[in-house]
Short mmCIF file of C-alpha atoms in Angstrom, two decimals:
data_model
loop_
_atom_site.label_atom_id
_atom_site.label_comp_id
_atom_site.label_asym_id
_atom_site.label_seq_id
_atom_site.Cartn_x
_atom_site.Cartn_y
_atom_site.Cartn_z
CA GLU A 1 0.02 -0.01 0.00
CA PHE A 2 2.87 2.36 0.86
CA CYS A 3 4.53 1.59 -2.48
CA SER A 4 1.33 2.23 -4.43
CA SER A 5 0.88 5.52 -2.54
CA LEU A 6 4.46 6.50 -3.32
CA ALA A 7 3.93 5.59 -6.99
CA GLY A 8 0.81 7.73 -7.02
CA ILE A 9 2.63 10.67 -5.51
CA MET A 10 5.51 10.29 -8.00
CA LEU A 11 2.99 10.10 -10.87
CA LEU A 12 1.27 13.17 -9.58
CA GLU A 13 4.59 14.99 -9.32
CA ALA A 14 5.49 13.90 -12.87
CA PHE A 15 2.18 15.33 -14.11
CA LEU A 16 2.79 18.56 -12.20
CA VAL A 17 6.26 18.90 -13.67
CA LEU A 18 4.98 18.06 -17.15
CA GLY A 19 2.06 20.53 -16.71
CA THR A 20 4.41 23.23 -15.50
CA LEU A 21 6.68 22.68 -18.51
CA LEU A 22 3.73 22.77 -20.88
CA ILE A 23 2.36 25.98 -19.29
CA TYR A 24 5.83 27.54 -19.41
CA PHE A 25 6.36 26.51 -23.01
CA PHE A 26 2.89 27.76 -24.01
CA PHE A 27 3.18 31.16 -22.35
CA SER A 28 6.87 31.73 -23.21
CA LYS A 29 6.04 30.88 -26.84
CA LYS A 30 3.16 33.34 -26.79
CA ASN A 31 5.41 35.99 -25.20
CA GLU A 32 8.03 35.46 -27.88
CA GLU A 33 5.45 36.00 -30.63
CA THR A 34 4.71 39.57 -29.60
CA LEU A 35 7.08 42.49 -29.63
CA PRO A 36 6.85 44.70 -26.53
CA PHE A 37 5.25 48.12 -27.09
CA LYS A 38 7.95 50.83 -26.68
CA ASP A 39 6.65 53.56 -24.38
CA GLY A 40 9.29 56.22 -24.82
CA TRP A 41 9.67 59.91 -24.16
CA TRP A 42 11.22 61.73 -27.06
CA GLY A 43 10.54 65.35 -26.17
CA ARG A 44 13.08 67.86 -24.86
CA GLY A 45 14.30 67.48 -21.30
CA GLN A 46 12.56 65.53 -18.59
CA LYS A 47 9.16 63.96 -19.11
CA PRO A 48 6.61 66.23 -17.42
CA VAL A 49 4.40 64.77 -14.68
CA THR A 50 1.28 66.36 -16.20
CA LYS A 51 -0.74 64.32 -18.72
CA GLU A 52 0.18 64.79 -22.37
CA ASP A 53 -2.11 66.85 -24.55
CA SER A 54 -3.74 64.27 -26.83
CA SER A 55 -5.73 66.72 -28.96
CA ILE A 56 -5.65 66.39 -32.74
CA ARG A 57 -4.93 69.77 -34.41
CA PRO A 58 -5.45 70.71 -38.08
CA PHE A 59 -2.23 71.45 -39.93
CA LYS A 60 -1.36 73.18 -43.19
CA VAL A 61 1.95 73.50 -44.99
CA GLU A 62 2.98 77.15 -45.01
CA THR A 63 6.17 78.86 -46.14
CA GLU A 64 7.33 82.38 -45.28
CA GLU A 65 8.62 84.64 -48.07
CA GLU A 66 11.96 85.03 -46.27
CA GLU A 67 12.44 81.24 -46.39
CA LEU A 68 11.97 81.27 -50.14
CA SER A 69 14.30 84.34 -50.54
CA ASP A 70 16.93 82.47 -48.56
CA LEU A 71 16.47 79.36 -50.73
CA PHE A 72 16.84 81.36 -53.99
CA ARG A 73 19.92 83.11 -52.67
CA ARG A 74 21.50 79.75 -51.93
CA LEU A 75 20.50 78.37 -55.35
CA ASP A 76 22.05 81.46 -57.03
CA GLN A 77 25.31 80.98 -55.13
CA ALA A 78 25.63 77.27 -55.81
CA ARG A 79 29.10 76.06 -56.77
CA PHE A 80 29.14 73.17 -59.23
CA THR A 81 31.89 70.69 -60.05
CA GLU A 82 32.52 69.65 -63.64
CA PRO A 83 31.68 65.93 -64.05
CA LEU A 84 33.97 63.42 -65.71
CA GLU A 85 33.42 63.02 -69.42
CA ASN A 86 30.76 60.44 -70.29
CA SER A 87 30.31 59.50 -66.61
CA CYS A 88 26.48 59.83 -66.69
CA PHE A 89 25.18 58.92 -63.18
CA HIS A 90 27.88 56.30 -62.44
CA TYR A 91 29.64 58.64 -60.02
CA GLY A 92 26.41 59.85 -58.52
CA THR A 93 24.26 62.79 -59.58
CA ASN A 94 25.71 64.27 -62.77
CA SER A 95 26.28 68.02 -62.20
CA VAL A 96 25.51 68.92 -65.81
CA HIS A 97 22.01 67.61 -65.30
CA LEU A 98 21.95 69.05 -61.77
CA ARG A 99 22.44 72.53 -63.22
CA LYS A 100 19.34 71.99 -65.36
CA VAL A 101 17.33 70.86 -62.35
CA VAL A 102 18.48 73.92 -60.35
CA SER A 103 17.61 76.21 -63.26
CA TYR A 104 14.10 74.73 -63.35
CA TRP A 105 13.89 75.03 -59.54
CA LYS A 106 14.72 78.73 -59.71
CA ASN A 107 12.83 79.75 -62.79
CA GLN A 108 9.83 77.42 -63.34
CA PHE A 109 9.07 75.39 -60.22
CA ASN A 110 6.13 76.92 -58.38
CA TRP A 111 6.39 75.96 -54.68
CA LYS A 112 3.31 77.95 -53.74
CA LYS A 113 1.29 75.93 -56.25
CA GLN A 114 2.78 72.72 -54.80
CA VAL A 115 1.90 73.82 -51.32
CA GLU A 116 -1.73 73.98 -52.52
CA VAL A 117 -1.33 70.44 -53.82
CA LEU A 118 0.05 69.29 -50.45
CA ASN A 119 -2.81 70.98 -48.63
CA LYS A 120 -5.54 69.44 -50.79
CA TYR A 121 -5.70 66.50 -48.36
CA PRO A 122 -6.51 67.17 -44.72
CA GLN A 123 -3.46 67.17 -42.47
CA PHE A 124 -3.11 67.12 -38.70
CA LYS A 125 -0.68 67.06 -35.82
CA THR A 126 -0.94 65.37 -32.44
CA LYS A 127 1.58 64.93 -29.64
CA ILE A 128 2.63 61.34 -28.86
CA GLN A 129 5.38 60.36 -26.51
CA GLY A 130 6.55 63.93 -26.26
CA ILE A 131 6.78 64.89 -29.98
CA ASP A 132 4.41 66.31 -32.57
CA ILE A 133 3.30 63.67 -35.12
CA HIS A 134 2.19 64.97 -38.54
CA PHE A 135 -0.22 62.92 -40.66
CA VAL A 136 -2.47 63.08 -43.65
CA HIS A 137 -5.93 61.62 -43.05
CA VAL A 138 -8.22 61.17 -46.10
CA LYS A 139 -11.74 59.81 -45.78
CA PRO A 140 -13.69 58.43 -48.76
CA PRO A 141 -15.71 61.04 -50.72
CA ARG A 142 -18.61 58.53 -50.90
CA LEU A 143 -19.56 55.23 -49.39
CA PRO A 144 -22.16 52.74 -50.68
CA GLU A 145 -25.03 52.27 -48.15
CA GLY A 146 -24.17 49.86 -45.37
CA GLN A 147 -20.47 49.84 -46.17
CA ALA A 148 -17.72 51.05 -43.87
CA ALA A 149 -14.33 52.37 -44.91
CA LYS A 150 -11.36 50.23 -43.99
CA PRO A 151 -8.62 52.16 -42.17
CA LEU A 152 -5.25 51.82 -43.92
CA LEU A 153 -2.00 53.14 -42.41
CA MET A 154 0.59 53.85 -45.15
CA VAL A 155 4.20 54.53 -44.12
CA HIS A 156 6.88 56.08 -46.34
CA GLY A 157 10.65 55.59 -46.25
CA TRP A 158 13.90 57.49 -46.90
CA PRO A 159 14.51 59.70 -48.85
CA GLY A 160 10.77 59.87 -49.46
CA SER A 161 7.94 61.53 -47.57
CA PHE A 162 4.21 61.37 -47.04
CA TYR A 163 3.95 63.00 -50.47
CA GLU A 164 4.84 59.63 -52.04
CA PHE A 165 1.24 58.56 -51.43
CA TYR A 166 -0.56 61.51 -53.05
CA LYS A 167 -1.17 59.69 -56.29
CA ILE A 168 -2.37 56.42 -54.71
CA ILE A 169 -4.67 57.99 -52.11
CA PRO A 170 -7.59 58.70 -54.55
CA LEU A 171 -7.34 55.17 -55.97
CA LEU A 172 -7.86 53.75 -52.46
CA THR A 173 -10.36 56.21 -51.06
CA ASP A 174 -12.44 56.39 -54.21
CA PRO A 175 -11.58 53.18 -56.18
CA ALA A 176 -14.91 53.14 -58.13
CA SER A 177 -14.09 56.45 -59.86
CA HIS A 178 -10.82 54.91 -61.05
CA GLY A 179 -12.27 51.65 -62.41
CA LEU A 180 -11.22 49.62 -59.33
CA GLY A 181 -14.68 48.70 -58.03
CA ASP A 182 -16.27 49.67 -54.73
CA GLU A 183 -16.05 46.43 -52.78
CA HIS A 184 -13.23 47.74 -50.59
CA ILE A 185 -12.92 51.44 -49.85
CA PHE A 186 -10.25 52.83 -47.57
CA GLU A 187 -9.76 55.65 -45.11
CA VAL A 188 -6.07 56.43 -45.54
CA ILE A 189 -3.71 57.69 -42.84
CA CYS A 190 -0.21 58.69 -43.96
CA PRO A 191 2.00 59.87 -41.11
CA SER A 192 5.46 61.42 -41.40
CA ILE A 193 7.98 59.31 -39.53
CA PRO A 194 9.31 61.30 -36.58
CA GLY A 195 12.30 63.26 -37.85
CA TYR A 196 10.90 63.30 -41.41
CA GLY A 197 8.83 66.00 -43.02
CA PHE A 198 6.56 67.81 -40.63
CA SER A 199 6.77 65.34 -37.75
CA GLU A 200 8.92 66.62 -34.92
CA ALA A 201 12.30 64.97 -34.66
CA PRO A 202 13.10 62.94 -31.52
CA HIS A 203 15.30 64.88 -29.09
CA LYS A 204 16.79 61.77 -27.55
CA GLN A 205 18.85 58.81 -28.80
CA ASP A 206 17.46 55.33 -29.56
CA PHE A 207 14.37 56.24 -31.57
CA ASN A 208 14.26 53.21 -33.89
CA SER A 209 11.65 51.44 -36.04
CA VAL A 210 10.05 49.84 -32.99
CA SER A 211 9.66 53.32 -31.43
CA ALA A 212 8.06 54.58 -34.66
CA ALA A 213 5.75 51.55 -34.79
CA SER A 214 4.73 52.15 -31.17
CA VAL A 215 3.99 55.88 -31.90
CA PHE A 216 1.91 54.97 -34.98
CA TYR A 217 0.01 52.32 -33.03
CA GLU A 218 -0.93 54.98 -30.48
CA LEU A 219 -1.90 57.27 -33.34
CA MET A 220 -4.28 54.70 -34.86
CA LEU A 221 -5.89 54.02 -31.48
CA ARG A 222 -6.22 57.75 -30.87
CA LEU A 223 -8.01 58.07 -34.19
CA GLY A 224 -10.44 55.40 -33.00
CA PHE A 225 -9.17 52.51 -35.15
CA ASN A 226 -9.05 49.29 -33.18
CA GLU A 227 -8.46 47.18 -36.28
CA PHE A 228 -6.67 48.37 -39.38
CA TYR A 229 -4.50 47.45 -42.39
CA THR A 230 -0.92 48.65 -42.87
CA GLN A 231 1.18 49.21 -46.00
CA GLY A 232 4.80 50.17 -46.43
CA GLY A 233 8.06 49.99 -48.35
CA ASP A 234 11.61 50.90 -47.35
CA ALA A 235 11.61 52.11 -43.72
CA GLY A 236 7.82 51.80 -43.83
CA CYS A 237 8.20 48.07 -44.44
CA VAL A 238 10.16 47.70 -41.19
CA ILE A 239 7.86 49.98 -39.17
CA CYS A 240 4.68 48.23 -40.42
CA THR A 241 6.29 44.84 -39.73
CA ASN A 242 7.11 45.94 -36.17
CA LEU A 243 3.56 47.21 -35.73
CA ALA A 244 2.23 43.78 -36.77
CA GLN A 245 4.60 42.21 -34.19
CA ILE A 246 3.51 44.62 -31.43
CA ALA A 247 -0.24 44.45 -32.07
CA PRO A 248 -1.11 41.35 -34.11
CA SER A 249 -4.68 41.36 -32.89
CA HIS A 250 -5.19 44.91 -34.16
CA VAL A 251 -3.46 44.64 -37.56
CA LYS A 252 -5.85 42.83 -39.89
CA GLY A 253 -3.33 42.66 -42.71
CA LEU A 254 0.19 43.78 -43.64
CA HIS A 255 0.96 44.74 -47.23
CA LEU A 256 4.60 45.38 -48.27
CA ASN A 257 6.27 46.46 -51.49
CA MET A 258 9.70 45.74 -50.03
CA VAL A 259 10.90 42.95 -47.75
CA LEU A 260 14.07 42.84 -45.68
CA VAL A 261 15.74 39.65 -44.43
CA SER A 262 18.18 40.50 -41.67
CA LYS A 263 19.14 36.92 -40.72
CA LEU A 264 20.61 34.47 -43.22
CA GLY A 265 20.71 30.82 -42.11
CA LEU A 266 22.15 27.70 -43.66
CA SER A 267 19.18 27.20 -45.94
CA HIS A 268 19.63 30.72 -47.33
CA LEU A 269 23.34 30.11 -47.97
CA LEU A 270 22.64 26.78 -49.70
CA SER A 271 19.98 28.46 -51.87
CA ILE A 272 22.51 31.15 -52.84
CA LEU A 273 25.05 28.50 -53.88
CA LEU A 274 22.67 26.04 -55.58
CA GLY A 275 19.38 27.84 -56.16
CA ARG A 276 20.31 28.82 -59.72
CA TYR A 277 20.77 25.16 -60.69
CA PHE A 278 18.08 23.51 -58.51
CA PRO A 279 15.46 26.24 -58.00
CA GLY A 280 12.63 23.84 -57.13
CA LEU A 281 14.67 22.39 -54.29
CA PHE A 282 14.70 25.79 -52.58
CA GLY A 283 11.19 26.94 -53.51
CA PHE A 284 12.47 29.42 -56.11
CA GLN A 285 10.36 30.31 -59.13
CA ASP A 286 11.87 31.11 -62.55
CA GLU A 287 11.34 34.83 -61.91
CA ASP A 288 13.26 34.52 -58.55
CA VAL A 289 16.20 33.02 -60.43
CA ARG A 290 16.10 35.75 -63.08
CA ARG A 291 16.05 38.54 -60.44
CA MET A 292 18.66 37.04 -58.09
CA PHE A 293 21.35 35.45 -60.27
CA PRO A 294 24.21 35.74 -60.96
CA PHE A 295 24.21 36.40 -57.20
CA LEU A 296 27.50 38.32 -57.12
CA LYS A 297 26.25 40.80 -59.69
CA LYS A 298 22.62 41.11 -58.63
CA TRP A 299 23.09 41.05 -54.87
CA LEU A 300 26.66 41.45 -53.60
CA TYR A 301 27.79 44.00 -56.15
CA LYS A 302 24.59 45.99 -55.67
CA ILE A 303 25.11 46.11 -51.91
CA LEU A 304 28.67 47.31 -52.36
CA SER A 305 27.81 49.90 -54.99
CA GLU A 306 24.48 51.19 -53.61
CA PHE A 307 24.67 51.02 -49.82
CA GLY A 308 27.57 53.38 -49.06
CA TYR A 309 25.00 56.02 -48.02
CA ALA A 310 23.50 53.58 -45.45
CA HIS A 311 26.95 52.98 -43.89
CA ILE A 312 27.48 56.75 -43.53
CA GLN A 313 24.01 57.27 -42.13
CA ALA A 314 24.34 54.33 -39.77
CA THR A 315 27.62 55.63 -38.35
CA LYS A 316 28.08 59.43 -38.67
CA PRO A 317 24.86 60.92 -40.07
CA ASP A 318 25.33 64.39 -38.60
CA THR A 319 28.61 65.04 -40.41
CA VAL A 320 27.23 64.69 -43.95
CA GLY A 321 23.84 65.99 -42.80
CA CYS A 322 25.33 69.36 -41.79
CA GLY A 323 26.39 70.02 -45.42
CA LEU A 324 23.07 68.82 -46.88
CA ASN A 325 21.03 70.94 -44.44
CA ASP A 326 23.09 73.98 -45.46
CA SER A 327 22.95 73.51 -49.23
CA PRO A 328 19.74 72.99 -51.20
CA VAL A 329 21.77 71.92 -54.27
CA GLY A 330 23.71 69.39 -52.17
CA LEU A 331 20.46 68.09 -50.74
CA ALA A 332 18.98 67.72 -54.22
CA ALA A 333 22.07 65.93 -55.51
CA TYR A 334 21.94 63.49 -52.62
CA ILE A 335 18.23 62.68 -52.94
CA LEU A 336 17.96 62.73 -56.74
CA GLU A 337 20.66 60.08 -57.03
CA LYS A 338 18.42 57.66 -55.11
CA PHE A 339 15.37 58.47 -57.22
CA SER A 340 17.46 57.59 -60.28
CA SER A 341 19.20 54.29 -59.32
CA TRP A 342 16.51 52.91 -57.06
CA THR A 343 13.86 53.38 -59.78
CA ASP A 344 16.02 51.55 -62.31
CA MET A 345 19.71 50.70 -61.98
CA GLU A 346 20.06 51.05 -65.76
CA PHE A 347 19.31 54.76 -65.42
CA GLN A 348 22.92 55.26 -64.27
CA ASN A 349 23.85 54.92 -67.92
CA LEU A 350 21.98 58.11 -68.78
CA GLU A 351 23.29 61.64 -68.39
CA ASP A 352 20.00 62.78 -66.87
CA GLY A 353 19.76 59.69 -64.67
CA GLY A 354 16.38 58.85 -66.23
CA LEU A 355 14.75 60.97 -63.55
CA GLU A 356 11.92 62.28 -65.71
CA ARG A 357 11.16 58.91 -67.24
CA LYS A 358 9.02 57.95 -64.24
CA PHE A 359 8.64 61.19 -62.25
CA SER A 360 7.94 64.85 -63.02
CA LEU A 361 10.47 67.44 -61.87
CA ASP A 362 7.63 69.01 -59.88
CA ASP A 363 7.12 65.76 -57.95
CA LEU A 364 10.85 65.30 -57.33
CA LEU A 365 11.35 68.91 -56.20
CA THR A 366 8.24 68.82 -54.00
CA ASN A 367 9.75 65.90 -52.08
CA ILE A 368 13.12 67.73 -51.81
CA MET A 369 11.38 70.90 -50.67
CA ILE A 370 9.63 68.97 -47.87
CA TYR A 371 13.10 68.05 -46.60
CA TRP A 372 14.41 71.59 -47.13
CA VAL A 373 11.67 73.69 -45.50
CA SER A 374 11.32 71.34 -42.53
CA GLY A 375 15.11 71.04 -42.11
CA CYS A 376 14.65 67.32 -41.58
CA ILE A 377 17.55 65.78 -43.54
CA VAL A 378 19.77 65.21 -40.47
CA PRO A 379 17.17 63.53 -38.19
CA SER A 380 15.93 61.46 -41.20
CA MET A 381 19.46 60.14 -41.68
CA ARG A 382 19.89 59.47 -37.95
CA PHE A 383 17.11 56.90 -38.23
CA TYR A 384 19.63 54.60 -39.91
CA LYS A 385 22.03 54.85 -36.96
CA GLU A 386 19.31 54.21 -34.41
CA ASN A 387 18.22 51.08 -36.32
CA LEU A 388 21.61 49.67 -37.28
CA GLN A 389 24.15 50.71 -34.65
CA LYS A 390 23.58 47.64 -32.54
CA GLY A 391 24.22 45.36 -35.52
CA ILE A 392 22.10 43.84 -38.31
CA GLY A 393 19.79 41.09 -37.19
CA THR A 394 20.51 41.48 -33.46
CA GLN A 395 17.30 43.15 -32.29
CA LYS A 396 14.37 41.26 -30.86
CA HIS A 397 12.12 42.25 -33.79
CA ASP A 398 14.67 40.72 -36.20
CA LYS A 399 14.28 37.32 -34.55
CA LEU A 400 10.48 37.30 -34.20
CA THR A 401 8.22 36.00 -36.96
CA VAL A 402 5.06 37.78 -38.18
CA GLN A 403 1.80 35.85 -38.00
CA VAL A 404 -0.41 38.63 -39.41
CA PRO A 405 -1.80 37.94 -42.97
CA THR A 406 0.77 39.40 -45.28
CA GLY A 407 0.69 40.52 -48.93
CA ILE A 408 3.90 41.20 -50.82
CA ALA A 409 4.25 43.09 -54.13
CA ALA A 410 7.69 42.37 -55.55
CA PHE A 411 8.59 45.11 -57.97
CA PRO A 412 11.22 44.07 -60.59
CA ASN A 413 13.55 47.08 -60.09
CA GLU A 414 13.57 46.97 -56.28
CA ILE A 415 17.19 47.24 -55.11
CA LEU A 416 17.36 43.63 -53.78
CA HIS A 417 14.90 40.85 -54.62
CA ILE A 418 13.71 38.71 -51.71
CA PRO A 419 12.05 35.49 -52.93
CA GLN A 420 8.93 34.23 -51.21
CA ALA A 421 10.84 31.16 -50.00
CA TRP A 422 13.02 33.55 -47.91
CA ALA A 423 10.24 35.90 -46.95
CA LYS A 424 8.02 33.15 -45.48
CA LYS A 425 10.61 32.29 -42.82
CA LYS A 426 9.87 35.76 -41.36
CA TYR A 427 6.29 36.25 -42.56
CA THR A 428 4.64 32.95 -41.77
CA ASN A 429 1.20 33.84 -43.16
CA ILE A 430 1.83 35.13 -46.69
CA VAL A 431 -1.55 35.07 -48.50
CA SER A 432 -0.47 37.02 -51.53
CA PHE A 433 2.94 37.28 -53.28
CA HIS A 434 3.05 38.85 -56.73
CA PHE A 435 5.87 39.59 -59.14
CA MET A 436 4.90 43.03 -60.38
CA PRO A 437 5.29 43.68 -64.12
CA ARG A 438 7.24 46.93 -63.79
CA GLY A 439 8.39 49.48 -61.26
CA GLY A 440 11.04 50.05 -58.64
CA HIS A 441 11.62 51.19 -55.08
CA PHE A 442 9.24 54.19 -54.95
CA ALA A 443 6.25 52.09 -55.96
CA ALA A 444 3.42 54.34 -54.66
CA LEU A 445 4.72 57.39 -56.54
CA GLU A 446 5.96 55.52 -59.61
CA GLU A 447 3.23 52.91 -60.19
CA PRO A 448 0.24 53.97 -58.00
CA GLU A 449 -2.29 51.94 -59.96
CA LEU A 450 -0.30 48.68 -59.86
CA LEU A 451 0.25 49.09 -56.12
CA ALA A 452 -3.41 50.04 -55.42
CA LYS A 453 -4.66 46.99 -57.35
CA ASP A 454 -2.31 44.71 -55.36
CA VAL A 455 -3.50 46.19 -52.07
CA LEU A 456 -7.13 45.73 -53.12
CA GLN A 457 -6.76 42.08 -54.13
CA PHE A 458 -4.82 41.35 -50.91
CA VAL A 459 -7.50 42.94 -48.71
CA ASP A 460 -10.15 41.09 -50.66
CA LYS A 461 -8.49 37.76 -49.85
CA VAL A 462 -8.13 38.61 -46.17
CA GLU A 463 -11.74 39.84 -45.85
CA LYS A 464 -13.41 36.96 -47.76
CA LYS A 465 -11.64 34.31 -45.75
CA GLN A 466 -11.65 36.36 -42.55
CA LEU A 467 -7.97 35.51 -42.30
CA TRP A 468 -7.24 37.99 -39.49
CA LYS A 469 -9.44 35.86 -37.23
CA LYS A 470 -7.25 32.82 -37.93
CA LYS A 471 -3.95 34.42 -36.93
#
């Protein structure tokens, strides 16, 4: 009897240990799946004890005459360097073409008219975590009876701005008028990343993508959106991904036009070595092979030739930033180079960098003017240091997967192509992955209709199958 009692106690203990292990595993796994919300204070000085003003204030872009006089004086006094013969854009922005852009800027570009364009959509500011957050908020002009607009947060990147979305906004808020049907109609919110455009720059170190995601999460809740969709490319891709990791039960779907993989494992390395010859073995499609190989040329060489700016900005952003903040021509040269090569690497072979093949000079200069009048180039560059100074792939968000339904639009001229086989290791619930027929890094500005259609079909899949409820 004693032995059977002892056996019973041991069995009970074994069950308790097993149960404890299961509970620990279950809860620790759950904890690992969510990224902690970053409740920071980014204002000047000490955080006040009084409650933060959470009011939402209307905002309009305005420029003083003296600001424009100062700009024109600087443009008039610009000092240009003669480019090497036949160098096109291979050494960066070609100064022969830069002179033409500056001439247009001084003599034909109408900033006051572009300010009216910027102000055609309602803009606001609200204070979150100690800094003023600027955002565009566009509601649909009409809604079919019984239908609600779906909130969509769209986040830009560097060296872009909220203006990147001005061409896609009407396609999403009023799709029927643009031949895109009326099944899904969006209410679009486009914030400026803190330190970009008209959002106040953080006054303290360590404001990274998780900080921005936390701020934008607060913004969406403040606007009354408990469930919403997100869309982003470049820095917006990382911020929207972090937001999906912080609040997976609030983000119904995540749509990206750029994907980053910060951790490469053995399977990635094997697919780099052998994927060209055995694509099926690694889940590669023919288009993946075409965009990725030869790997040295299409990946490694691109990183070495195109990412020097990122190394500077991730180490000593203020040094270069001082010069760019002081010279509008220097600022234009720095930004225009990206709008050339990131739209199509082949544009480096052209003396004008192919800049006006996909964009108007008015659009390009409007984006540059947003950086100039707000004086935001330095804080926008610091964002790289805050995100990369601790090492690539070392942060908690780098190691966590994303369970939120994800749609990926892979544009052919994106700087680096990430195949779905790689993306799904990070994004475990990819419901839509499309090779887009044309377009590059600045998708919303360059190919607004293609991007809008992809967002619409993705949301349609998520809604019809109620995929957000199955996360």
